[in-house]
mmCIF file of C-alpha atoms and ligand atoms in Angstrom:
data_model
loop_
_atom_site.group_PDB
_atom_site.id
_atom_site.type_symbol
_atom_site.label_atom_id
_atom_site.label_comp_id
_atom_site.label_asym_id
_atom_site.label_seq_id
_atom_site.Cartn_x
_atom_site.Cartn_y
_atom_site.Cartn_z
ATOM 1 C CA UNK A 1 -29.296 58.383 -70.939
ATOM 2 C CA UNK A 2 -32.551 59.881 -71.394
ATOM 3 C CA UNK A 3 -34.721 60.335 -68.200
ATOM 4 C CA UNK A 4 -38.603 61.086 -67.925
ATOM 5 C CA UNK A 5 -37.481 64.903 -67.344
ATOM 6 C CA UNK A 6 -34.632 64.956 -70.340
ATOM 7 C CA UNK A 7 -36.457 62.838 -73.272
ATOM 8 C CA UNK A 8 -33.953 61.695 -75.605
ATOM 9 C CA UNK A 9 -35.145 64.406 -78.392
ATOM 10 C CA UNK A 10 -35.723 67.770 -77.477
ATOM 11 C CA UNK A 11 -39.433 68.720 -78.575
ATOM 12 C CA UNK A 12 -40.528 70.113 -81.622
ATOM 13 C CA UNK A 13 -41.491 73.195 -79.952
ATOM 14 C CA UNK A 14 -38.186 73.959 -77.819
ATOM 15 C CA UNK A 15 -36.277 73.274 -80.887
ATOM 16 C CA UNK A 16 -38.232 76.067 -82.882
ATOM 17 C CA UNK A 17 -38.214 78.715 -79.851
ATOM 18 C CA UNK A 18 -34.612 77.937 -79.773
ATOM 19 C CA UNK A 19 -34.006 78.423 -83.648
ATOM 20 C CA UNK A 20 -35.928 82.098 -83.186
ATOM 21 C CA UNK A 21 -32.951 83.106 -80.586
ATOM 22 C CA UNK A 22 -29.720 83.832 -81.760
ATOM 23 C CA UNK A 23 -30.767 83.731 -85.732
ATOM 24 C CA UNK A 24 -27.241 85.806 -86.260
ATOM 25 C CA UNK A 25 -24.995 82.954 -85.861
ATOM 26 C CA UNK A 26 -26.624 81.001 -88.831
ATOM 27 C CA UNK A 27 -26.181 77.417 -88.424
ATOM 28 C CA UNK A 28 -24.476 77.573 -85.137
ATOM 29 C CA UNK A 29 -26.931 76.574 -82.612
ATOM 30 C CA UNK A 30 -27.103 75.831 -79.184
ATOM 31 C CA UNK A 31 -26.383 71.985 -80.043
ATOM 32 C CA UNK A 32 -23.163 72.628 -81.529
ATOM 33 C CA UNK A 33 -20.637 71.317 -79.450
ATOM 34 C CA UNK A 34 -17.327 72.516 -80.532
ATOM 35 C CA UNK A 35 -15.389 75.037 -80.067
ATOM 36 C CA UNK A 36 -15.912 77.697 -82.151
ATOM 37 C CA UNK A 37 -13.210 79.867 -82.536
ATOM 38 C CA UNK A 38 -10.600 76.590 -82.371
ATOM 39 C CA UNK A 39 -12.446 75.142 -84.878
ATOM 40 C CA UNK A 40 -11.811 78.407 -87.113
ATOM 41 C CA UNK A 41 -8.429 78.722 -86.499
ATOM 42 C CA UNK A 42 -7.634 74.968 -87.256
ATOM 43 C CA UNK A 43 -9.818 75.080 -90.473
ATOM 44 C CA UNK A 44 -7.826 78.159 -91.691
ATOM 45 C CA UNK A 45 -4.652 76.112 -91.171
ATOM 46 C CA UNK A 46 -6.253 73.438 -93.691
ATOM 47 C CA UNK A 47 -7.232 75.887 -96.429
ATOM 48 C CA UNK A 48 -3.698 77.143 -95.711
ATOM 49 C CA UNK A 49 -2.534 73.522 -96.696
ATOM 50 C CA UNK A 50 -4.725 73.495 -99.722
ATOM 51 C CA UNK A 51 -4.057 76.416 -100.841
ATOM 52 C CA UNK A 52 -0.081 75.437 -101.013
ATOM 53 C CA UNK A 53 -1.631 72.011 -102.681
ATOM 54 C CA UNK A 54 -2.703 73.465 -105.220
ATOM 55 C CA UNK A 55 0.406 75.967 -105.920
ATOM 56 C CA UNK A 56 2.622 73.385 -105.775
ATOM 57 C CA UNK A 57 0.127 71.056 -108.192
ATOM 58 C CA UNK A 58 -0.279 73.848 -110.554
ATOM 59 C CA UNK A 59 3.588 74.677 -110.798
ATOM 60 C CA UNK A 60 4.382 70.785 -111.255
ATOM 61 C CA UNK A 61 1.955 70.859 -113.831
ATOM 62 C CA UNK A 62 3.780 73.494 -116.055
ATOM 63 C CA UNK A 63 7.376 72.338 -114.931
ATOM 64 C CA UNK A 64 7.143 69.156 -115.683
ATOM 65 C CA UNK A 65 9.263 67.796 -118.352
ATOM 66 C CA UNK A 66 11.084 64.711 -119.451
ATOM 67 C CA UNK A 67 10.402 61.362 -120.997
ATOM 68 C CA UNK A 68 6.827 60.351 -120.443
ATOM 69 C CA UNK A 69 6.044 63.803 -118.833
ATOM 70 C CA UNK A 70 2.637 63.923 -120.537
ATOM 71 C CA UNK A 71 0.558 61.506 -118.612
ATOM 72 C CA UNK A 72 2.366 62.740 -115.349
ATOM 73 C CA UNK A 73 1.985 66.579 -116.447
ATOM 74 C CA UNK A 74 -2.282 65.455 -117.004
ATOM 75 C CA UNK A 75 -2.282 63.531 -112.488
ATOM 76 C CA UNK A 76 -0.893 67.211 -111.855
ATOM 77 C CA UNK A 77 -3.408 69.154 -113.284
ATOM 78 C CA UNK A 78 -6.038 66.554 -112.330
ATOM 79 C CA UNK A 79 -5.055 66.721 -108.487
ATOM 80 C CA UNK A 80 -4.340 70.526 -108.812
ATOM 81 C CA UNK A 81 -8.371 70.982 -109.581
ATOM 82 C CA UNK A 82 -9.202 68.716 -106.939
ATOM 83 C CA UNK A 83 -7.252 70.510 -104.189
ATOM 84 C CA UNK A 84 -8.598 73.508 -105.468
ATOM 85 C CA UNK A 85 -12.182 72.181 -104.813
ATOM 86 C CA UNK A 86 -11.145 70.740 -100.742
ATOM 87 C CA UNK A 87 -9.859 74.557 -100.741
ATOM 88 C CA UNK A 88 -12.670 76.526 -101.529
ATOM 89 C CA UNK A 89 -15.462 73.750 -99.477
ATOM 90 C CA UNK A 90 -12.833 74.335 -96.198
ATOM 91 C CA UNK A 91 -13.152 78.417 -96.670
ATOM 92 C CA UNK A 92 -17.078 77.779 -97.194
ATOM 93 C CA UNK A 93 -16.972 76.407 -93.995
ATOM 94 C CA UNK A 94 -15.255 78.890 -92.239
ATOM 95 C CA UNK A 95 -18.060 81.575 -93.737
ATOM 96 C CA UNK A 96 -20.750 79.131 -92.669
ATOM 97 C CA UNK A 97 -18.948 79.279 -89.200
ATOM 98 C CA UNK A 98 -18.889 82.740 -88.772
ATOM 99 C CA UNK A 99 -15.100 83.008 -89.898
ATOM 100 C CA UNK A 100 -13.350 84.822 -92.614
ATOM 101 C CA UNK A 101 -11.338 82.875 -94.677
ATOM 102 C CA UNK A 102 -7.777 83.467 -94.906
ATOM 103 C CA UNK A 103 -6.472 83.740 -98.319
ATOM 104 C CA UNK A 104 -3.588 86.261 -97.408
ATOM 105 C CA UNK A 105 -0.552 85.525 -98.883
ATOM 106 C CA UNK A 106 1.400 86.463 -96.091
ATOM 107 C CA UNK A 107 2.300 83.652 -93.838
ATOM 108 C CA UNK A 108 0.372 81.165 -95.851
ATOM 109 C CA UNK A 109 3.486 78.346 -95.086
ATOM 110 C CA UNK A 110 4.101 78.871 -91.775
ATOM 111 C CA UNK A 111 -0.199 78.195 -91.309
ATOM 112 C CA UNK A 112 -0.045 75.240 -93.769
ATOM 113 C CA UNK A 113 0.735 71.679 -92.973
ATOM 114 C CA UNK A 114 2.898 70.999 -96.063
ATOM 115 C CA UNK A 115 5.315 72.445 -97.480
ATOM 116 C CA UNK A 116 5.982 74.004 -100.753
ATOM 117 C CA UNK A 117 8.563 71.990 -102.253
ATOM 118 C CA UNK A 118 9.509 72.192 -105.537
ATOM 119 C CA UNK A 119 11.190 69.495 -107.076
ATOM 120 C CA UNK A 120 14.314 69.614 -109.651
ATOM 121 C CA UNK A 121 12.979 66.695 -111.882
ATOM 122 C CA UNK A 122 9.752 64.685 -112.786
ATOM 123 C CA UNK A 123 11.074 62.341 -110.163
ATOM 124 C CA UNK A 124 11.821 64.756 -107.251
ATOM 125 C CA UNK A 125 8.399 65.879 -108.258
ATOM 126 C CA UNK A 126 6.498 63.164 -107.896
ATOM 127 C CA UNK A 127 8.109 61.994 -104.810
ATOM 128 C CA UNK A 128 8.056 65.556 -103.001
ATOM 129 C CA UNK A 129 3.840 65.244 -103.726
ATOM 130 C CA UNK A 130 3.776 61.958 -102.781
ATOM 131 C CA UNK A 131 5.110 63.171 -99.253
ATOM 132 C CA UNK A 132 2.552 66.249 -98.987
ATOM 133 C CA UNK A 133 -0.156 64.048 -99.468
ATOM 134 C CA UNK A 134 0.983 61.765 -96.712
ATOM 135 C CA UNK A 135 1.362 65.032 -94.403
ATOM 136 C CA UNK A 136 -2.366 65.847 -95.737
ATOM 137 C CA UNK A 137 -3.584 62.297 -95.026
ATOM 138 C CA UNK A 138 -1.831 62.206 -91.423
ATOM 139 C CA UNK A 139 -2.780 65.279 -90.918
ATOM 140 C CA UNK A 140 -6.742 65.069 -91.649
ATOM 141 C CA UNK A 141 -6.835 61.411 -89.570
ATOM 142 C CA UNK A 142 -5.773 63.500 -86.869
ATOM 143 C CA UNK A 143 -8.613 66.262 -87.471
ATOM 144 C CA UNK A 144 -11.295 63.345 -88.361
ATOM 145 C CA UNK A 145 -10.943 62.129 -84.689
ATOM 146 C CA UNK A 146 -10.421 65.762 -83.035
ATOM 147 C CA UNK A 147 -14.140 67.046 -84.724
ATOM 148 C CA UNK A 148 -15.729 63.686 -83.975
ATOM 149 C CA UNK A 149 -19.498 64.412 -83.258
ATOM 150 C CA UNK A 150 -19.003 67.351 -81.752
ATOM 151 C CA UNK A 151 -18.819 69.220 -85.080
ATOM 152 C CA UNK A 152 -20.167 66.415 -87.907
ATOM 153 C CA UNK A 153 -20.692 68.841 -90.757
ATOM 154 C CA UNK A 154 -16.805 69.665 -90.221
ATOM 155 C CA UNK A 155 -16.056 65.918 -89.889
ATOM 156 C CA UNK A 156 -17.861 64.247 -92.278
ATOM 157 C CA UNK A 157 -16.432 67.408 -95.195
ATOM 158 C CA UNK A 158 -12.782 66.335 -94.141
ATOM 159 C CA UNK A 159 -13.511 62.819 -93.833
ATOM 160 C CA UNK A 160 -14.556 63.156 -97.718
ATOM 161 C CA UNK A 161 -11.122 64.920 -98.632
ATOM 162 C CA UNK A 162 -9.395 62.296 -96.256
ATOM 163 C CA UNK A 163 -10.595 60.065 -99.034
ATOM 164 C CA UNK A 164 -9.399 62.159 -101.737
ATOM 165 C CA UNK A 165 -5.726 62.661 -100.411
ATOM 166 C CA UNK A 166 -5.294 58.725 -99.890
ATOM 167 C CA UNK A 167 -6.186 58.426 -103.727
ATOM 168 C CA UNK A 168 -3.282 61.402 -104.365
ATOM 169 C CA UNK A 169 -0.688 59.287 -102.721
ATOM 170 C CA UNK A 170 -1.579 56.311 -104.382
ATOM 171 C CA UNK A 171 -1.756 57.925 -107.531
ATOM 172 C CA UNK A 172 2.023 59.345 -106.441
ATOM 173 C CA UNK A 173 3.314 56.312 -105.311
ATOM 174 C CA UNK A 174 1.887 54.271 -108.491
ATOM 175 C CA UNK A 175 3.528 56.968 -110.649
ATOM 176 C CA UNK A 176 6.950 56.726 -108.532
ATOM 177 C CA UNK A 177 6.924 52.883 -109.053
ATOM 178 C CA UNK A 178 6.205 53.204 -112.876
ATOM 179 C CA UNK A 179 8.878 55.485 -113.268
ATOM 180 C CA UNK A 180 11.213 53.635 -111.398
ATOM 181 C CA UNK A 181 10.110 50.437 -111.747
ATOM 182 C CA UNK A 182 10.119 49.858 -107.812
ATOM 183 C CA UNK A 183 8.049 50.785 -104.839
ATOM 184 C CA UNK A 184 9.921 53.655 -103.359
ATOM 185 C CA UNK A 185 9.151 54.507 -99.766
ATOM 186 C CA UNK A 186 9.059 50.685 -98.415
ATOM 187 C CA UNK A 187 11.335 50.916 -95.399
HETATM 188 FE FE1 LIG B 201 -6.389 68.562 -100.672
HETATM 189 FE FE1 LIG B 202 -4.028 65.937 -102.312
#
Protein backbone atom coordinates (compact mmCIF):
# COMPACT_ATOMS: atom_id res chain seq x y z
CA UNK A 1 0.00 0.00 0.00
CA UNK A 2 1.36 3.27 -0.73
CA UNK A 3 2.27 5.49 2.33
CA UNK A 4 3.00 9.39 2.42
CA UNK A 5 6.87 8.32 2.43
CA UNK A 6 6.51 5.43 -0.50
CA UNK A 7 3.93 7.18 -3.10
CA UNK A 8 2.48 4.62 -5.19
CA UNK A 9 4.71 5.80 -8.38
CA UNK A 10 8.17 6.43 -8.00
CA UNK A 11 8.88 10.13 -9.29
CA UNK A 12 9.77 11.20 -12.53
CA UNK A 13 13.06 12.23 -11.37
CA UNK A 14 14.19 8.97 -9.33
CA UNK A 15 13.07 7.00 -12.23
CA UNK A 16 15.50 8.95 -14.66
CA UNK A 17 18.58 9.02 -12.07
CA UNK A 18 17.88 5.41 -11.82
CA UNK A 19 17.77 4.74 -15.72
CA UNK A 20 21.44 6.72 -15.86
CA UNK A 21 22.88 3.80 -13.40
CA UNK A 22 23.47 0.56 -14.63
CA UNK A 23 22.74 1.54 -18.55
CA UNK A 24 24.76 -1.97 -19.34
CA UNK A 25 22.04 -4.25 -18.47
CA UNK A 26 19.63 -2.69 -21.13
CA UNK A 27 16.15 -3.17 -20.17
CA UNK A 28 16.84 -4.82 -16.92
CA UNK A 29 16.21 -2.33 -14.31
CA UNK A 30 16.00 -2.11 -10.81
CA UNK A 31 12.08 -2.90 -11.05
CA UNK A 32 12.53 -6.13 -12.57
CA UNK A 33 11.59 -8.64 -10.28
CA UNK A 34 12.66 -11.95 -11.48
CA UNK A 35 15.25 -13.85 -11.39
CA UNK A 36 17.55 -13.33 -13.86
CA UNK A 37 19.68 -16.01 -14.54
CA UNK A 38 16.50 -18.66 -13.83
CA UNK A 39 14.66 -16.87 -16.11
CA UNK A 40 17.55 -17.50 -18.81
CA UNK A 41 18.00 -20.87 -18.21
CA UNK A 42 14.19 -21.73 -18.36
CA UNK A 43 13.77 -19.59 -21.59
CA UNK A 44 16.66 -21.57 -23.24
CA UNK A 45 14.76 -24.76 -22.36
CA UNK A 46 11.71 -23.23 -24.46
CA UNK A 47 13.69 -22.27 -27.56
CA UNK A 48 15.09 -25.78 -26.99
CA UNK A 49 11.38 -27.00 -27.39
CA UNK A 50 10.86 -24.86 -30.41
CA UNK A 51 13.58 -25.51 -31.95
CA UNK A 52 12.64 -29.50 -31.92
CA UNK A 53 8.98 -28.02 -33.06
CA UNK A 54 10.01 -26.98 -35.81
CA UNK A 55 12.42 -30.06 -36.84
CA UNK A 56 9.92 -32.31 -36.26
CA UNK A 57 7.21 -29.88 -38.33
CA UNK A 58 9.60 -29.48 -41.10
CA UNK A 59 10.44 -33.34 -41.41
CA UNK A 60 6.54 -34.19 -41.25
CA UNK A 61 6.18 -31.81 -43.84
CA UNK A 62 8.46 -33.64 -46.42
CA UNK A 63 7.55 -37.23 -45.08
CA UNK A 64 4.29 -37.05 -45.33
CA UNK A 65 2.56 -39.23 -47.73
CA UNK A 66 -0.63 -41.11 -48.31
CA UNK A 67 -4.19 -40.49 -49.33
CA UNK A 68 -5.15 -36.92 -48.68
CA UNK A 69 -1.51 -36.07 -47.63
CA UNK A 70 -1.70 -32.69 -49.38
CA UNK A 71 -3.82 -30.61 -47.14
CA UNK A 72 -2.07 -32.35 -44.08
CA UNK A 73 1.54 -31.94 -45.76
CA UNK A 74 0.28 -27.69 -46.20
CA UNK A 75 -0.92 -27.64 -41.44
CA UNK A 76 2.83 -28.97 -41.37
CA UNK A 77 4.50 -26.46 -43.12
CA UNK A 78 2.04 -23.85 -41.81
CA UNK A 79 2.81 -24.76 -38.03
CA UNK A 80 6.53 -25.44 -38.92
CA UNK A 81 6.80 -21.41 -39.81
CA UNK A 82 4.96 -20.57 -36.87
CA UNK A 83 7.18 -22.45 -34.40
CA UNK A 84 9.93 -21.09 -36.14
CA UNK A 85 8.66 -17.51 -35.34
CA UNK A 86 7.88 -18.49 -31.08
CA UNK A 87 11.67 -19.73 -31.65
CA UNK A 88 13.45 -16.91 -32.78
CA UNK A 89 10.99 -14.12 -30.36
CA UNK A 90 12.11 -16.68 -27.18
CA UNK A 91 16.06 -16.32 -28.28
CA UNK A 92 15.29 -12.42 -28.75
CA UNK A 93 14.43 -12.48 -25.38
CA UNK A 94 17.18 -14.14 -24.00
CA UNK A 95 19.56 -11.33 -25.94
CA UNK A 96 17.27 -8.65 -24.55
CA UNK A 97 17.98 -10.39 -21.11
CA UNK A 98 21.47 -10.40 -21.23
CA UNK A 99 21.61 -14.21 -22.32
CA UNK A 100 23.01 -15.98 -25.26
CA UNK A 101 20.80 -18.05 -26.97
CA UNK A 102 21.41 -21.60 -27.24
CA UNK A 103 21.17 -22.96 -30.63
CA UNK A 104 23.84 -25.80 -30.08
CA UNK A 105 22.93 -28.87 -31.38
CA UNK A 106 24.32 -30.76 -28.73
CA UNK A 107 21.90 -31.66 -26.06
CA UNK A 108 19.11 -29.80 -27.69
CA UNK A 109 16.49 -32.93 -26.46
CA UNK A 110 17.52 -33.49 -23.26
CA UNK A 111 16.86 -29.19 -22.76
CA UNK A 112 13.57 -29.42 -24.73
CA UNK A 113 10.18 -30.23 -23.38
CA UNK A 114 9.07 -32.45 -26.30
CA UNK A 115 10.31 -34.87 -27.88
CA UNK A 116 11.36 -35.58 -31.35
CA UNK A 117 9.18 -38.21 -32.48
CA UNK A 118 8.88 -39.21 -35.74
CA UNK A 119 6.01 -40.95 -36.82
CA UNK A 120 5.77 -44.11 -39.34
CA UNK A 121 2.53 -42.85 -41.11
CA UNK A 122 0.35 -39.66 -41.74
CA UNK A 123 -1.54 -40.97 -38.77
CA UNK A 124 1.31 -41.64 -36.25
CA UNK A 125 2.21 -38.22 -37.47
CA UNK A 126 -0.44 -36.35 -36.72
CA UNK A 127 -1.10 -37.92 -33.47
CA UNK A 128 2.70 -37.79 -32.23
CA UNK A 129 2.21 -33.59 -32.96
CA UNK A 130 -0.89 -33.56 -31.52
CA UNK A 131 0.88 -34.81 -28.21
CA UNK A 132 3.92 -32.21 -28.46
CA UNK A 133 1.63 -29.54 -28.63
CA UNK A 134 -0.18 -30.66 -25.54
CA UNK A 135 3.41 -30.96 -23.76
CA UNK A 136 3.95 -27.25 -25.26
CA UNK A 137 0.53 -26.06 -24.02
CA UNK A 138 1.03 -27.76 -20.42
CA UNK A 139 4.13 -26.76 -20.41
CA UNK A 140 3.75 -22.81 -21.16
CA UNK A 141 0.45 -22.73 -18.54
CA UNK A 142 2.95 -23.72 -16.18
CA UNK A 143 5.54 -20.86 -17.25
CA UNK A 144 2.48 -18.23 -17.71
CA UNK A 145 1.85 -18.53 -13.89
CA UNK A 146 5.71 -18.98 -12.81
CA UNK A 147 6.66 -15.28 -14.73
CA UNK A 148 3.43 -13.72 -13.50
CA UNK A 149 4.20 -9.93 -12.96
CA UNK A 150 7.35 -10.36 -11.92
CA UNK A 151 8.68 -10.58 -15.49
CA UNK A 152 5.45 -9.31 -17.87
CA UNK A 153 7.40 -8.81 -21.07
CA UNK A 154 8.36 -12.67 -20.61
CA UNK A 155 4.72 -13.46 -19.69
CA UNK A 156 2.67 -11.72 -21.82
CA UNK A 157 5.37 -13.16 -25.17
CA UNK A 158 4.52 -16.80 -23.91
CA UNK A 159 1.09 -16.11 -23.07
CA UNK A 160 0.80 -15.13 -26.98
CA UNK A 161 2.46 -18.55 -28.10
CA UNK A 162 0.26 -20.27 -25.32
CA UNK A 163 -2.39 -19.15 -27.74
CA UNK A 164 -0.72 -20.36 -30.72
CA UNK A 165 0.03 -24.01 -29.43
CA UNK A 166 -3.77 -24.48 -28.30
CA UNK A 167 -4.67 -23.65 -32.06
CA UNK A 168 -1.79 -26.53 -33.11
CA UNK A 169 -3.58 -29.12 -31.12
CA UNK A 170 -6.79 -28.30 -32.31
CA UNK A 171 -5.69 -28.15 -35.67
CA UNK A 172 -4.06 -31.90 -34.76
CA UNK A 173 -6.86 -33.21 -33.16
CA UNK A 174 -9.39 -31.86 -36.01
CA UNK A 175 -7.03 -33.50 -38.53
CA UNK A 176 -6.89 -36.89 -36.35
CA UNK A 177 -10.77 -36.92 -36.27
CA UNK A 178 -11.06 -36.26 -40.11
CA UNK A 179 -8.82 -38.91 -40.81
CA UNK A 180 -10.33 -41.24 -38.64
CA UNK A 181 -13.56 -40.18 -38.51
CA UNK A 182 -13.52 -40.13 -34.53
CA UNK A 183 -12.18 -38.00 -31.77
CA UNK A 184 -9.09 -39.81 -30.72
CA UNK A 185 -7.70 -38.97 -27.32
CA UNK A 186 -11.27 -38.90 -25.39
CA UNK A 187 -10.54 -41.13 -22.42
FE1 LIG B 1 5.81 -23.27 -30.61
FE1 LIG C 1 3.00 -25.70 -31.79
Amino acid sequence: MPTKDQPFLTDVKELRTRARTSIHTGPVTSTYQGDVKQAIEILQNVLATEIVCVLRYTMNAVAAQGISSDAVKDEFDQHAKEEQGHMRMVAERINQLGGTPNFNPEGLLSRSASEYTVGSNLIEMIKENLIAERIACDHYRELIRYFADKDPTTRVMLEGILVNEEEHANDMHDLLVSHEGKPMLKD
